Amino acid sequence: MIRSAITGSGSALPQRCVSNEELARQVDTSDEWIVERTGIRQRYIAGEGETTSSLAIEAARKACEDAGIDSKSIDLIILATATPDNTFPATATRVQDALGCNGGIAFDVAAVCSGFLYALATADSMLRTGMAKRALVIGSETFSRILDWEDRTTCVLFGDGAGAVVLEARESDTDGAGVISSSLHADGAQHELLYVDGGPSTTQTVGHVRMRGREVFRHAVVNLAQVLGEVLEESGLSIADVDWLVPHQANARILDATARKLGIDPERVVVTVDRHANTSAASVPLAFDTARKDGRIKPGDLVMFEAMGGGFTWGASLIRM
Ligand code: UT7
């Protein structure tokens, strides 16, 4: 049996860090409100020349280096983003060209904040059926470019960044490492609660993020607990077996509520929302890379990813490192 093992990770952030205090000088908000309601203290905002592809390329190069592989040997790139460089072609093809692995498969996935989970499950399926052997799964976003900077209910919540993992097909008896189970969902009836009010086929503009935060919050806690229960049940493992929960970083209060519902020790939850804010599809791989590089996540650990976002879409994966 083939398993898809994570053999490397990398991440990238724009140069400019923007604190809550700096934002409060431009928008009618305060550090106190943002910290109390979301746990966010700062975010990184892309400057001139920094794009979804440039962040993705940096994260991807670091992931290849970490895995100890030549980027030319990558035969599949799946890039999750809601903020592509261009409407087409896929930003993944820019990454492919920069890495010099032209000729393989490269495409984008649009599932907003759940994008990395959708990309990971897709890459896992493709590796297990033999369509590819060595994949890069990337989440990269420049959400700052689709924010309405006059809407304080959304502009304080998001940041830019990228995270990437190398996923390699291996015989499952090698060391037991790999994706154990994944579960994905979508509910198109909830479109109005979180969406962008533009697009090529409707307004011929890029549009801005619109969100009814309180309602999204309510759905997030319920949907995430459900999908995490599904991946555990499918694997025959229990929450007590999980070493690290790496959740989508939207709001510290959602992380606390999800941890409580699951019954996992908050010390086992990777939290980066304070530093990165909500980076949409980049948030899970960014948090994962942070916890791997600081030595928390180790070989052999059981790690759970989860995310929920616009659509709605939501998903989870259980991975043995
Ligand atoms: O990544 C995709 C998934 N997204 C999420 O999971 C986001 C989920 N939602 C949330 O994280 C929270 O709902 C928010 C952080 C967006 C909002 O927190 P909340 O506790 O639900 O606040 P609220 O929307 O109920 O607003 C409370 C008050 C309002 O004032 P009134 O009507 O009570 O007078 C808002 O106008 O806070 C006001 N407010 C602000 N005040 C200062 C909203 N935004 C701000 C702001 N600064 N930036």
Short mmCIF file of N, CA, C and O in Angstrom, two decimals, residues 12-107:
data_model
loop_
_atom_site.label_atom_id
_atom_site.label_comp_id
_atom_site.label_asym_id
_atom_site.label_seq_id
_atom_site.Cartn_x
_atom_site.Cartn_y
_atom_site.Cartn_z
N ALA A 12 6.82 31.35 4.13
CA ALA A 12 7.33 32.68 3.75
C ALA A 12 6.34 33.74 4.20
O ALA A 12 5.13 33.53 4.17
N LEU A 13 6.91 34.87 4.61
CA LEU A 13 6.08 36.01 5.03
C LEU A 13 6.58 37.26 4.32
O LEU A 13 7.78 37.38 4.06
N PRO A 14 5.69 38.20 4.04
CA PRO A 14 6.16 39.47 3.49
C PRO A 14 7.08 40.18 4.48
O PRO A 14 7.10 39.85 5.66
N GLN A 15 7.83 41.16 3.97
CA GLN A 15 8.79 41.86 4.84
C GLN A 15 8.11 42.73 5.88
O GLN A 15 8.56 42.85 7.01
N ARG A 16 6.97 43.34 5.49
CA ARG A 16 6.37 44.35 6.36
C ARG A 16 5.39 43.75 7.38
O ARG A 16 4.43 43.07 7.03
N CYS A 17 5.68 44.03 8.66
CA CYS A 17 4.80 43.58 9.74
C CYS A 17 3.98 44.78 10.21
O CYS A 17 4.53 45.86 10.47
N VAL A 18 2.67 44.61 10.31
CA VAL A 18 1.79 45.72 10.71
C VAL A 18 1.13 45.37 12.04
O VAL A 18 0.40 44.39 12.15
N SER A 19 1.40 46.18 13.05
CA SER A 19 0.83 45.93 14.38
C SER A 19 -0.61 46.45 14.44
O SER A 19 -1.04 47.24 13.59
N ASN A 20 -1.34 46.02 15.47
CA ASN A 20 -2.70 46.53 15.67
C ASN A 20 -2.69 48.05 15.87
O ASN A 20 -3.57 48.76 15.37
N GLU A 21 -1.67 48.54 16.59
CA GLU A 21 -1.59 49.99 16.86
C GLU A 21 -1.47 50.77 15.55
O GLU A 21 -2.10 51.81 15.37
N GLU A 22 -0.64 50.24 14.64
CA GLU A 22 -0.47 50.91 13.34
C GLU A 22 -1.80 50.94 12.57
O GLU A 22 -2.18 51.95 11.99
N LEU A 23 -2.52 49.80 12.62
CA LEU A 23 -3.82 49.74 11.93
C LEU A 23 -4.82 50.72 12.53
O LEU A 23 -5.60 51.36 11.82
N ALA A 24 -4.76 50.84 13.86
CA ALA A 24 -5.71 51.70 14.57
C ALA A 24 -5.51 53.18 14.24
O ALA A 24 -6.38 54.01 14.51
N ARG A 25 -4.37 53.50 13.63
CA ARG A 25 -4.15 54.89 13.19
C ARG A 25 -4.85 55.16 11.85
O ARG A 25 -5.04 56.30 11.46
N GLN A 26 -5.22 54.06 11.14
CA GLN A 26 -5.87 54.23 9.82
C GLN A 26 -7.36 53.88 9.84
O GLN A 26 -8.12 54.34 9.01
N VAL A 27 -7.76 53.00 10.76
CA VAL A 27 -9.14 52.49 10.80
C VAL A 27 -9.68 52.72 12.20
O VAL A 27 -8.92 52.75 13.17
N ASP A 28 -11.02 52.85 12.32
CA ASP A 28 -11.64 53.06 13.62
C ASP A 28 -11.69 51.75 14.41
O ASP A 28 -12.70 51.05 14.46
N THR A 29 -10.52 51.40 15.00
CA THR A 29 -10.43 50.17 15.80
C THR A 29 -9.42 50.38 16.90
O THR A 29 -8.89 51.49 17.05
N SER A 30 -9.14 49.36 17.69
CA SER A 30 -8.13 49.49 18.74
C SER A 30 -7.44 48.16 18.95
O SER A 30 -8.00 47.10 18.67
N ASP A 31 -6.21 48.24 19.46
CA ASP A 31 -5.46 47.03 19.78
C ASP A 31 -6.27 46.19 20.77
O ASP A 31 -6.37 44.96 20.62
N GLU A 32 -6.89 46.86 21.73
CA GLU A 32 -7.65 46.16 22.77
C GLU A 32 -8.79 45.32 22.14
O GLU A 32 -8.96 44.15 22.46
N TRP A 33 -9.57 45.93 21.22
CA TRP A 33 -10.70 45.22 20.60
C TRP A 33 -10.18 44.03 19.81
O TRP A 33 -10.69 42.92 19.94
N ILE A 34 -9.14 44.25 19.01
CA ILE A 34 -8.65 43.17 18.14
C ILE A 34 -8.12 42.01 18.98
O ILE A 34 -8.44 40.84 18.71
N VAL A 35 -7.33 42.32 20.01
CA VAL A 35 -6.75 41.24 20.83
C VAL A 35 -7.85 40.49 21.57
O VAL A 35 -7.88 39.25 21.57
N GLU A 36 -8.78 41.23 22.16
CA GLU A 36 -9.83 40.59 22.95
C GLU A 36 -10.74 39.70 22.09
O GLU A 36 -11.07 38.58 22.47
N ARG A 37 -11.12 40.19 20.90
CA ARG A 37 -12.08 39.43 20.07
C ARG A 37 -11.44 38.37 19.20
O ARG A 37 -12.10 37.45 18.75
N THR A 38 -10.12 38.52 18.89
CA THR A 38 -9.52 37.60 17.91
C THR A 38 -8.19 36.97 18.35
O THR A 38 -7.80 35.97 17.78
N GLY A 39 -7.49 37.61 19.27
CA GLY A 39 -6.15 37.14 19.65
C GLY A 39 -5.04 37.63 18.72
O GLY A 39 -3.87 37.34 18.94
N ILE A 40 -5.43 38.38 17.67
CA ILE A 40 -4.43 38.87 16.70
C ILE A 40 -3.69 40.09 17.28
O ILE A 40 -4.32 41.00 17.83
N ARG A 41 -2.34 40.09 17.15
CA ARG A 41 -1.55 41.24 17.60
C ARG A 41 -0.85 41.94 16.44
O ARG A 41 -0.52 43.11 16.51
N GLN A 42 -0.63 41.19 15.37
CA GLN A 42 0.06 41.75 14.20
C GLN A 42 -0.25 40.89 12.99
O GLN A 42 -0.79 39.79 13.12
N ARG A 43 0.10 41.37 11.80
CA ARG A 43 -0.04 40.59 10.58
C ARG A 43 1.03 41.10 9.60
O ARG A 43 1.57 42.20 9.79
N TYR A 44 1.35 40.29 8.60
CA TYR A 44 2.33 40.68 7.57
C TYR A 44 1.56 41.07 6.31
O TYR A 44 0.63 40.37 5.91
N ILE A 45 1.97 42.19 5.71
CA ILE A 45 1.25 42.70 4.54
C ILE A 45 2.23 42.81 3.36
O ILE A 45 3.29 43.44 3.49
N ALA A 46 1.85 42.22 2.23
CA ALA A 46 2.71 42.21 1.05
C ALA A 46 2.94 43.62 0.52
O ALA A 46 2.00 44.42 0.43
N GLY A 47 4.18 43.91 0.15
CA GLY A 47 4.53 45.20 -0.45
C GLY A 47 4.75 45.03 -1.94
O GLY A 47 4.49 43.95 -2.50
N GLU A 48 5.28 46.09 -2.53
CA GLU A 48 5.52 46.07 -3.96
C GLU A 48 6.44 44.89 -4.34
O GLU A 48 7.45 44.66 -3.66
N GLY A 49 6.07 44.16 -5.35
CA GLY A 49 6.91 43.04 -5.81
C GLY A 49 6.64 41.74 -5.07
O GLY A 49 7.11 40.68 -5.49
N GLU A 50 5.91 41.82 -3.95
CA GLU A 50 5.57 40.59 -3.23
C GLU A 50 4.18 40.14 -3.68
O GLU A 50 3.21 40.91 -3.57
N THR A 51 4.11 38.92 -4.18
CA THR A 51 2.85 38.41 -4.73
C THR A 51 2.58 37.02 -4.17
O THR A 51 3.43 36.43 -3.51
N THR A 52 1.39 36.50 -4.51
CA THR A 52 1.07 35.14 -4.08
C THR A 52 2.11 34.16 -4.62
O THR A 52 2.56 33.26 -3.91
N SER A 53 2.55 34.35 -5.88
CA SER A 53 3.55 33.41 -6.43
C SER A 53 4.91 33.60 -5.78
O SER A 53 5.61 32.63 -5.51
N SER A 54 5.32 34.85 -5.52
CA SER A 54 6.67 35.03 -4.95
C SER A 54 6.75 34.41 -3.54
O SER A 54 7.75 33.79 -3.18
N LEU A 55 5.67 34.56 -2.77
CA LEU A 55 5.65 33.95 -1.43
C LEU A 55 5.62 32.42 -1.55
O LEU A 55 6.32 31.71 -0.81
N ALA A 56 4.82 31.93 -2.50
CA ALA A 56 4.70 30.47 -2.70
C ALA A 56 6.04 29.88 -3.13
O ALA A 56 6.44 28.81 -2.66
N ILE A 57 6.75 30.59 -4.01
CA ILE A 57 8.04 30.08 -4.51
C ILE A 57 9.05 29.99 -3.35
O ILE A 57 9.76 29.00 -3.20
N GLU A 58 9.07 31.04 -2.51
CA GLU A 58 10.00 31.01 -1.37
C GLU A 58 9.68 29.85 -0.43
O GLU A 58 10.57 29.11 0.00
N ALA A 59 8.38 29.69 -0.11
CA ALA A 59 7.97 28.60 0.80
C ALA A 59 8.29 27.25 0.17
O ALA A 59 8.77 26.33 0.85
N ALA A 60 8.05 27.11 -1.14
CA ALA A 60 8.28 25.84 -1.83
C ALA A 60 9.76 25.49 -1.85
O ALA A 60 10.15 24.34 -1.62
N ARG A 61 10.60 26.48 -2.12
CA ARG A 61 12.06 26.23 -2.15
C ARG A 61 12.55 25.74 -0.79
O ARG A 61 13.33 24.81 -0.68
N LYS A 62 12.03 26.42 0.28
CA LYS A 62 12.45 26.02 1.63
C LYS A 62 11.96 24.61 1.95
O LYS A 62 12.67 23.84 2.61
N ALA A 63 10.76 24.26 1.48
CA ALA A 63 10.22 22.91 1.74
C ALA A 63 11.07 21.86 1.05
O ALA A 63 11.36 20.80 1.62
N CYS A 64 11.50 22.13 -0.20
CA CYS A 64 12.34 21.18 -0.94
C CYS A 64 13.69 21.01 -0.24
O CYS A 64 14.20 19.90 -0.10
N GLU A 65 14.24 22.15 0.20
CA GLU A 65 15.52 22.12 0.90
C GLU A 65 15.40 21.30 2.19
O GLU A 65 16.23 20.46 2.50
N ASP A 66 14.30 21.53 2.91
CA ASP A 66 14.05 20.82 4.17
C ASP A 66 13.92 19.32 3.93
O ASP A 66 14.38 18.51 4.74
N ALA A 67 13.29 18.96 2.80
CA ALA A 67 13.10 17.53 2.48
C ALA A 67 14.38 16.92 1.89
O ALA A 67 14.47 15.71 1.74
N GLY A 68 15.33 17.80 1.55
CA GLY A 68 16.60 17.31 0.98
C GLY A 68 16.43 16.79 -0.44
O GLY A 68 17.10 15.84 -0.84
N ILE A 69 15.53 17.42 -1.19
CA ILE A 69 15.29 16.95 -2.56
C ILE A 69 15.58 18.06 -3.57
O ILE A 69 15.53 19.25 -3.22
N ASP A 70 15.83 17.66 -4.79
CA ASP A 70 16.01 18.61 -5.88
C ASP A 70 14.61 19.02 -6.37
O ASP A 70 13.80 18.13 -6.71
N SER A 71 14.34 20.32 -6.40
CA SER A 71 12.99 20.77 -6.79
C SER A 71 12.62 20.31 -8.20
O SER A 71 11.44 20.20 -8.53
N LYS A 72 13.62 20.00 -9.02
CA LYS A 72 13.34 19.52 -10.40
C LYS A 72 12.65 18.16 -10.39
O LYS A 72 12.06 17.75 -11.38
N SER A 73 12.72 17.45 -9.27
CA SER A 73 12.12 16.11 -9.21
C SER A 73 10.63 16.15 -8.82
O SER A 73 9.98 15.11 -8.76
N ILE A 74 10.10 17.34 -8.59
CA ILE A 74 8.66 17.49 -8.24
C ILE A 74 7.83 17.23 -9.50
O ILE A 74 8.07 17.84 -10.55
N ASP A 75 6.84 16.32 -9.40
CA ASP A 75 6.00 16.05 -10.59
C ASP A 75 4.54 16.47 -10.38
O ASP A 75 3.70 16.21 -11.24
N LEU A 76 4.24 17.09 -9.25
CA LEU A 76 2.87 17.57 -9.00
C LEU A 76 2.92 18.78 -8.08
O LEU A 76 3.56 18.74 -7.03
N ILE A 77 2.29 19.88 -8.51
CA ILE A 77 2.16 21.06 -7.63
C ILE A 77 0.69 21.41 -7.53
O ILE A 77 0.02 21.65 -8.54
N ILE A 78 0.18 21.43 -6.31
CA ILE A 78 -1.19 21.90 -6.09
C ILE A 78 -1.10 23.11 -5.16
O ILE A 78 -0.55 23.01 -4.05
N LEU A 79 -1.57 24.24 -5.64
CA LEU A 79 -1.46 25.48 -4.88
C LEU A 79 -2.87 25.97 -4.51
O LEU A 79 -3.72 26.17 -5.39
N ALA A 80 -3.10 26.10 -3.23
CA ALA A 80 -4.40 26.58 -2.76
C ALA A 80 -4.33 28.09 -2.57
O ALA A 80 -3.45 28.58 -1.86
N THR A 81 -5.24 28.80 -3.21
CA THR A 81 -5.28 30.25 -3.05
C THR A 81 -6.62 30.82 -3.48
O THR A 81 -7.30 30.24 -4.34
N ALA A 82 -6.99 31.94 -2.87
CA ALA A 82 -8.15 32.71 -3.32
C ALA A 82 -7.68 34.03 -3.90
O ALA A 82 -8.48 34.87 -4.31
N THR A 83 -6.35 34.21 -3.92
CA THR A 83 -5.77 35.47 -4.41
C THR A 83 -4.65 35.15 -5.41
O THR A 83 -3.47 35.43 -5.15
N PRO A 84 -5.02 34.54 -6.55
CA PRO A 84 -4.00 34.18 -7.55
C PRO A 84 -3.36 35.42 -8.15
O PRO A 84 -3.95 36.50 -8.14
N ASP A 85 -2.16 35.26 -8.71
CA ASP A 85 -1.49 36.38 -9.39
C ASP A 85 -2.37 36.90 -10.53
O ASP A 85 -2.50 38.12 -10.73
N ASN A 86 -2.93 35.98 -11.30
CA ASN A 86 -3.78 36.33 -12.45
C ASN A 86 -5.03 35.45 -12.41
O ASN A 86 -4.99 34.38 -11.81
N THR A 87 -6.08 35.91 -13.11
CA THR A 87 -7.28 35.06 -13.17
C THR A 87 -6.91 33.71 -13.78
O THR A 87 -7.37 32.67 -13.34
N PHE A 88 -6.12 33.70 -14.82
CA PHE A 88 -5.45 32.50 -15.29
C PHE A 88 -4.13 32.91 -15.92
O PHE A 88 -3.98 34.08 -16.26
N PRO A 89 -3.14 32.05 -16.07
CA PRO A 89 -3.16 30.64 -15.68
C PRO A 89 -2.98 30.47 -14.17
O PRO A 89 -2.77 31.46 -13.46
N ALA A 90 -3.05 29.23 -13.74
CA ALA A 90 -2.91 28.92 -12.32
C ALA A 90 -1.57 29.42 -11.79
O ALA A 90 -0.55 29.32 -12.47
N THR A 91 -1.59 29.97 -10.58
CA THR A 91 -0.36 30.44 -9.94
C THR A 91 0.63 29.28 -9.77
O THR A 91 1.85 29.48 -9.79
N ALA A 92 0.11 28.07 -9.65
CA ALA A 92 0.97 26.87 -9.51
C ALA A 92 1.93 26.74 -10.69
O ALA A 92 3.05 26.25 -10.53
N THR A 93 1.50 27.20 -11.87
CA THR A 93 2.39 27.07 -13.04
C THR A 93 3.58 28.04 -12.94
O THR A 93 4.66 27.76 -13.44
N ARG A 94 3.37 29.18 -12.30
CA ARG A 94 4.49 30.11 -12.07
C ARG A 94 5.50 29.50 -11.12
O ARG A 94 6.71 29.64 -11.27
N VAL A 95 4.96 28.85 -10.08
CA VAL A 95 5.84 28.19 -9.11
C VAL A 95 6.62 27.09 -9.82
O VAL A 95 7.83 26.95 -9.64
N GLN A 96 5.93 26.31 -10.65
CA GLN A 96 6.58 25.22 -11.37
C GLN A 96 7.76 25.73 -12.19
O GLN A 96 8.86 25.17 -12.16
N ASP A 97 7.52 26.81 -12.91
CA ASP A 97 8.58 27.35 -13.77
C ASP A 97 9.77 27.83 -12.94
O ASP A 97 10.93 27.59 -13.28
N ALA A 98 9.46 28.52 -11.81
CA ALA A 98 10.55 29.03 -10.96
C ALA A 98 11.37 27.90 -10.36
O ALA A 98 12.57 28.04 -10.13
N LEU A 99 10.72 26.76 -10.10
CA LEU A 99 11.44 25.63 -9.49
C LEU A 99 12.12 24.75 -10.53
O LEU A 99 12.88 23.85 -10.18
N GLY A 100 11.78 24.98 -11.80
CA GLY A 100 12.43 24.21 -12.87
C GLY A 100 11.92 22.79 -12.99
O GLY A 100 12.65 21.92 -13.45
N CYS A 101 10.68 22.56 -12.59
CA CYS A 101 10.14 21.18 -12.72
C CYS A 101 9.04 21.15 -13.78
O CYS A 101 8.05 20.43 -13.64
N ASN A 102 9.23 21.91 -14.83
CA ASN A 102 8.26 22.01 -15.93
C ASN A 102 7.96 20.65 -16.53
O ASN A 102 8.85 19.82 -16.65
N GLY A 103 6.70 20.46 -16.91
CA GLY A 103 6.32 19.20 -17.55
C GLY A 103 5.45 18.32 -16.69
O GLY A 103 4.70 17.50 -17.20
N GLY A 104 5.51 18.52 -15.37
CA GLY A 104 4.64 17.75 -14.47
C GLY A 104 3.26 18.37 -14.39
O GLY A 104 2.88 19.18 -15.24
N ILE A 105 2.50 18.00 -13.38
CA ILE A 105 1.14 18.51 -13.20
C ILE A 105 1.19 19.74 -12.28
O ILE A 105 1.91 19.74 -11.28
N ALA A 106 0.45 20.80 -12.64
CA ALA A 106 0.41 21.99 -11.77
C ALA A 106 -0.94 22.67 -11.91
O ALA A 106 -1.35 22.99 -13.03
N PHE A 107 -1.64 22.84 -10.80
CA PHE A 107 -2.93 23.54 -10.84
C PHE A 107 -3.25 24.16 -9.48
O PHE A 107 -2.65 23.81 -8.47
#
